[in-house]
XYZ file of C-alpha atoms in Angstrom:
397
model
C -22.854 18.472 -5.863
C -20.324 17.491 -7.994
C -20.641 15.326 -10.935
C -17.333 13.795 -10.926
C -17.745 11.278 -7.742
C -15.674 7.861 -8.672
C -17.019 5.067 -6.660
C -13.325 3.219 -6.305
C -13.452 -0.483 -5.234
C -10.973 -2.762 -3.678
C -11.597 -6.600 -3.618
C -9.593 -8.748 -1.562
C -9.677 -12.172 -1.713
C -12.347 -11.597 1.243
C -13.274 -8.695 1.568
C -14.184 -5.626 -0.822
C -13.570 -2.054 0.210
C -15.601 0.763 -1.466
C -15.642 4.551 -1.436
C -17.114 7.259 -3.462
C -14.601 9.942 -3.661
C -15.217 13.317 -5.188
C -12.371 13.136 -8.127
C -11.915 17.247 -7.610
C -10.717 17.276 -3.973
C -10.484 13.783 -2.544
C -13.324 13.775 -0.251
C -14.935 10.045 0.867
C -18.439 11.052 0.758
C -19.396 7.017 1.208
C -17.092 4.514 2.278
C -17.623 0.992 3.398
C -16.482 -2.681 3.627
C -17.426 -5.949 3.174
C -15.719 -8.527 4.881
C -15.368 -12.343 6.441
C -16.685 -13.585 3.019
C -17.061 -17.387 3.061
C -18.027 -17.501 6.467
C -21.052 -17.125 8.399
C -20.432 -13.843 10.004
C -20.117 -12.116 6.537
C -21.274 -8.691 6.626
C -21.151 -4.804 4.781
C -20.693 -1.871 6.610
C -20.396 1.764 5.310
C -20.369 5.483 6.620
C -22.220 8.105 5.221
C -22.664 11.444 6.635
C -21.010 10.445 10.044
C -23.555 7.444 10.402
C -22.414 3.952 10.353
C -24.492 0.940 9.336
C -23.776 -2.548 9.173
C -25.645 -5.436 7.445
C -25.372 -9.370 6.891
C -24.510 -10.394 3.731
C -26.355 -14.222 2.717
C -25.567 -16.541 0.557
C -23.056 -19.589 0.460
C -21.002 -18.041 -2.639
C -20.666 -14.769 -4.738
C -19.914 -12.472 -1.833
C -18.483 -9.593 -4.410
C -21.012 -9.886 -6.532
C -23.516 -9.929 -3.469
C -21.797 -6.702 -2.134
C -21.435 -5.016 -5.299
C -25.375 -5.668 -6.070
C -26.197 -4.501 -2.614
C -23.527 -1.529 -3.651
C -25.585 -0.153 -6.319
C -29.016 -0.249 -4.402
C -27.302 1.743 -1.679
C -25.922 4.081 -4.455
C -29.257 4.607 -5.552
C -30.930 4.993 -2.001
C -28.434 7.821 -1.274
C -29.178 9.819 -4.029
C -25.230 9.098 -5.380
C -25.912 7.045 -8.741
C -26.356 9.828 -11.115
C -23.284 11.671 -10.223
C -20.740 8.881 -10.268
C -18.749 9.128 -13.484
C -16.509 6.127 -13.345
C -15.424 2.675 -11.434
C -12.142 2.515 -10.282
C -10.262 -0.775 -9.228
C -6.887 -1.176 -7.254
C -5.078 -3.878 -9.260
C -1.906 -5.021 -6.907
C -0.085 -6.461 -9.313
C 0.178 -4.979 -13.376
C 3.438 -6.887 -13.891
C 5.307 -5.545 -16.798
C 2.258 -5.548 -18.847
C 0.769 -2.504 -16.863
C 2.811 0.336 -16.911
C -0.278 3.013 -16.129
C -3.692 2.938 -15.112
C -6.267 1.435 -18.055
C -9.501 1.498 -19.002
C -10.947 -2.102 -18.156
C -12.185 -4.217 -20.963
C -12.499 -8.361 -21.517
C -8.719 -8.359 -22.519
C -7.548 -6.040 -19.935
C -9.552 -8.664 -17.119
C -8.010 -11.628 -18.375
C -4.631 -10.307 -18.699
C -5.022 -9.630 -14.937
C -6.258 -13.015 -14.047
C -3.069 -13.851 -16.097
C -1.281 -11.966 -14.096
C -2.342 -13.914 -10.778
C 1.035 -16.102 -10.340
C 2.672 -13.060 -9.068
C -0.036 -12.157 -6.691
C -2.228 -15.096 -5.657
C -3.919 -13.840 -2.859
C -5.167 -9.977 -4.717
C -4.919 -10.648 -8.399
C -8.236 -13.483 -8.617
C -9.769 -11.254 -5.796
C -9.287 -7.991 -8.303
C -10.646 -9.804 -11.314
C -13.686 -11.107 -9.288
C -14.685 -7.562 -8.765
C -14.196 -6.357 -11.809
C -16.249 -8.623 -13.109
C -19.484 -8.175 -10.945
C -18.855 -4.272 -11.180
C -19.136 -4.567 -14.912
C -22.230 -6.652 -14.570
C -23.716 -4.032 -11.628
C -22.776 -1.157 -13.420
C -22.551 -1.886 -16.978
C -23.005 1.776 -18.413
C -20.273 3.289 -16.303
C -16.602 3.273 -17.646
C -14.291 1.198 -15.504
C -10.226 1.709 -14.864
C -7.685 -0.329 -13.142
C -5.081 1.449 -11.344
C -2.056 -0.873 -10.158
C 0.270 -0.924 -7.114
C 3.046 -1.829 -9.665
C 2.664 0.965 -12.158
C 4.598 3.530 -10.592
C 7.511 1.347 -10.199
C 7.956 0.854 -13.642
C 10.109 3.684 -14.252
C 12.724 1.881 -12.377
C 15.942 1.485 -14.006
C 17.321 -2.090 -14.732
C 19.902 -1.895 -11.650
C 17.308 -1.271 -9.438
C 14.749 -4.122 -10.401
C 17.026 -6.925 -11.332
C 17.834 -9.629 -9.268
C 21.690 -11.224 -8.968
C 20.218 -14.664 -9.908
C 19.987 -16.322 -13.432
C 18.664 -14.205 -16.602
C 16.718 -17.376 -16.948
C 14.367 -16.947 -14.539
C 13.813 -13.279 -15.589
C 13.052 -14.395 -18.990
C 10.565 -17.198 -18.189
C 9.216 -16.358 -15.189
C 9.532 -12.607 -14.791
C 11.455 -12.660 -11.298
C 12.615 -9.265 -10.628
C 11.596 -6.668 -8.101
C 8.330 -4.857 -9.189
C 7.353 -2.961 -5.735
C 3.765 -2.111 -4.295
C 2.402 0.801 -2.612
C 2.850 2.925 -6.073
C -0.582 4.995 -5.353
C 0.785 5.856 -1.956
C 4.439 6.882 -2.869
C 2.687 9.025 -5.658
C 0.244 10.809 -3.833
C 2.619 11.634 -0.996
C 5.353 12.610 -3.375
C 3.140 15.238 -4.997
C 1.679 16.693 -1.864
C 4.929 17.068 -0.310
C 6.162 18.992 -3.675
C 3.034 21.137 -3.336
C 4.095 22.195 0.950
C 7.612 22.593 0.277
C 6.745 24.688 -3.091
C 9.305 22.797 -5.216
C 8.212 21.464 -8.833
C 7.804 17.347 -8.669
C 10.126 17.112 -11.408
C 13.051 18.768 -10.210
C 12.908 17.466 -6.200
C 13.594 14.168 -4.464
C 11.871 12.301 -1.851
C 12.664 9.332 0.264
C 8.455 8.148 0.503
C 8.284 5.794 3.621
C 4.727 3.899 3.865
C 4.662 1.662 7.418
C 1.292 0.332 8.384
C 0.871 -3.824 8.257
C 2.802 -3.748 4.629
C 5.347 -1.009 4.671
C 7.614 -0.188 2.093
C 10.297 2.496 1.200
C 10.544 4.453 -2.081
C 13.351 6.452 -3.733
C 11.386 9.184 -6.160
C 13.763 11.322 -8.325
C 12.043 14.111 -10.258
C 8.294 12.578 -9.820
C 9.534 9.175 -10.671
C 10.125 6.038 -8.753
C 13.701 4.980 -8.898
C 14.063 1.922 -5.802
C 12.277 0.578 -3.678
C 11.943 -1.849 -0.898
C 9.119 -4.473 -1.594
C 10.581 -6.880 -4.382
C 8.923 -9.887 -6.517
C 6.197 -9.732 -3.947
C 5.127 -7.733 -1.079
C 6.965 -10.090 1.326
C 10.690 -8.319 0.776
C 12.288 -5.444 2.086
C 11.136 -3.509 5.559
C 9.893 -5.965 8.519
C 5.989 -5.206 8.809
C 3.258 -6.500 10.977
C 3.384 -9.881 9.931
C 5.555 -10.257 7.067
C 9.724 -10.896 8.051
C 10.910 -8.414 5.057
C 14.100 -8.895 4.114
C 15.840 -12.818 4.701
C 18.354 -15.122 3.892
C 17.209 -17.143 1.316
C 18.890 -19.900 2.981
C 16.836 -19.962 5.672
C 14.292 -21.235 3.632
C 16.225 -24.453 2.534
C 17.394 -24.993 6.237
C 13.679 -25.375 7.328
C 12.563 -27.842 4.235
C 15.478 -30.154 5.124
C 14.008 -29.819 8.927
C 10.954 -31.535 7.450
C 8.838 -27.912 7.537
C 6.397 -27.675 4.145
C 6.971 -24.580 1.898
C 3.499 -24.144 3.111
C 4.793 -23.653 6.175
C 7.435 -21.919 5.297
C 5.634 -19.321 3.707
C 2.938 -19.199 5.946
C 5.514 -18.339 8.877
C 7.169 -15.798 6.983
C 4.100 -14.038 5.549
C 1.752 -14.260 8.682
C 3.713 -15.024 12.242
C 6.489 -13.016 11.650
C 6.966 -9.301 11.633
C 6.332 -7.140 15.078
C 4.262 -10.469 15.600
C 6.775 -12.924 15.277
C 9.384 -10.782 17.550
C 7.641 -9.631 19.645
C 5.743 -12.826 20.399
C 3.075 -10.614 21.246
C 1.427 -8.592 18.637
C 1.248 -7.242 15.001
C -0.075 -4.017 15.832
C 2.124 -1.112 16.489
C -0.132 0.562 18.864
C 0.151 -2.526 21.329
C 4.068 -2.952 21.015
C 4.347 0.555 22.314
C 1.857 0.106 24.660
C 3.554 -3.564 25.643
C 7.417 -1.725 25.657
C 6.244 1.063 27.969
C 5.320 -1.593 30.634
C 8.915 -3.021 29.968
C 8.132 -6.264 27.634
C 11.382 -7.498 26.163
C 9.718 -9.290 23.064
C 8.091 -5.663 22.280
C 11.013 -3.591 23.051
C 12.929 -5.688 20.810
C 10.491 -5.417 17.551
C 10.390 -1.738 17.922
C 14.147 -1.315 17.712
C 14.570 -3.839 15.016
C 11.533 -2.300 13.019
C 12.937 1.391 13.198
C 15.996 0.101 12.492
C 15.737 -1.083 9.732
C 13.325 1.924 8.063
C 16.024 4.070 9.011
C 18.935 1.459 7.244
C 16.587 1.133 4.413
C 16.347 5.365 4.390
C 20.198 5.835 4.438
C 20.845 3.448 1.394
C 18.246 5.300 -0.406
C 20.237 8.028 -0.604
C 22.515 6.345 -3.400
C 19.722 6.309 -6.292
C 19.413 10.311 -5.578
C 21.036 13.271 -6.436
C 19.419 15.260 -3.588
C 17.251 15.120 -0.914
C 14.585 17.446 -0.643
C 12.155 15.567 2.276
C 11.865 12.247 3.824
C 7.733 11.215 4.182
C 6.417 9.407 6.221
C 2.529 7.915 5.723
C 0.749 5.074 6.090
C -0.990 4.206 9.779
C 2.258 3.765 11.363
C 3.811 6.409 9.488
C 0.937 9.114 10.256
C 0.251 8.513 13.690
C 3.385 6.767 15.993
C 5.321 9.448 17.344
C 7.635 6.967 19.306
C 8.557 5.229 15.761
C 9.172 8.529 13.488
C 11.431 9.830 16.428
C 13.353 6.633 16.863
C 14.038 6.376 13.020
C 15.214 9.695 12.918
C 17.545 9.526 15.959
C 18.715 6.497 14.026
C 19.577 8.627 10.984
C 22.054 11.284 13.059
C 24.772 10.475 10.919
C 22.817 12.363 8.028
C 22.261 15.248 10.189
C 18.367 14.757 11.107
C 17.209 16.513 14.541
C 13.265 15.884 15.270
C 11.267 19.038 15.899
C 9.480 17.400 18.872
C 6.463 19.839 18.634
C 5.797 19.226 14.605
C 6.032 15.751 15.500
C 3.262 15.530 18.260
C 1.640 17.897 16.302
C 1.726 15.487 12.991
C -0.384 13.269 14.309
C -4.379 11.875 13.343
C -4.809 13.039 9.555
C -2.837 16.085 10.456
C 0.582 16.798 7.874
C 3.812 18.865 8.808
C 6.973 18.885 9.026
C 8.815 16.587 12.158
C 12.067 17.743 11.769
C 14.822 18.381 9.438
C 19.274 18.162 8.663
C 20.424 21.152 7.968
C 23.590 18.862 6.809
C 21.412 17.833 3.541
C 19.092 20.994 3.215
C 16.308 18.374 3.610
C 13.638 18.279 5.606
C 11.289 15.042 7.326
C 7.360 15.358 7.427
C 4.299 13.329 7.515
C 1.789 13.366 4.941
C -1.066 11.122 5.222
C -2.153 8.973 2.092
C -4.901 9.291 -0.152
C -4.683 6.177 -2.596
C -8.588 6.143 -3.187
C -8.217 9.971 -4.638
C -5.342 8.821 -7.199
C -7.496 6.115 -8.158
C -10.234 8.817 -8.396
C -8.172 11.068 -10.247
C -6.242 8.691 -12.728
C -9.524 7.628 -13.642
C -11.492 10.712 -14.581
C -8.412 12.156 -16.437
C -8.249 8.850 -18.404
C -12.068 9.644 -18.870
């Protein structure tokens, strides 16, 4: 058995995802989820050797602590604990403070908590998960890997908002970007698949899931990305609006809407769900569209059009294009959405490879189209953010 397993923890406000990852090959030895924290149906489930187990989590408070406590016993019971060399935590927002993976101490944890204004749903939960894991695994080194870190290479012209500079100086309002570990991983995998050096190639990475973002990657570094100060900006998503005229917010508030109602609508009732009036799930959209549902058809068209628009605009920061990379739950699996995005990119010479598109699904990577004009391909690469967290944790050891 490998001696370089990393326990990867992703703490949400009411959930805790975990995995034990082999840092050499990215294999997930154990995966699990604690969910519905704070509710009577709070539970924890995991999969090991193909078998799934689920238990209830009781206790009014500190569900993260309870779940991680059970995780300690689980890794002991399954004979994994002696092979775990580190704990890696996914942290959503590192602001400008954290530009790379760091080893966690009290000062780092406190700084993550200070950044909670920038990610109020995620950073406080991340810090709770860190404190619980530090107590549960006191002898293991622990590391924080930030969603925003990969995008800290963006030039000023890409991250600066066209607003008063005082807002940046006083409140740190700028473009930060997210999904950094995913964009980092798939760009490196694309370079390997194409036999190119990551330092001498350029990609447009398209992470499409319930959250979605596009990233322009030149010579291995992020030079622009679609999410902004928060994950609400950029592409239309499952329930998020993406880019929107901020005048709409003023208009609704003058109509008597509270700020809470406005942002609840933009974050939780927009995107696929809002446009279709039906569902936030891309599979449900495609099924309803085939049955003639007009709202679903419009949601599909708005989504694929906006993805293609962003891809086209991200040619600007690149001096060449080697590949468009589709990843994330939708990007890896939805043949129809990928096809329509490529159809919308016909001016750039992209033509779908129908057989390749059909084959590159459900965990399979592959080339799904190409542009002779640009000398570029379109490809699918399944993301593995947990592997990045494990690798970067071990590298810092």
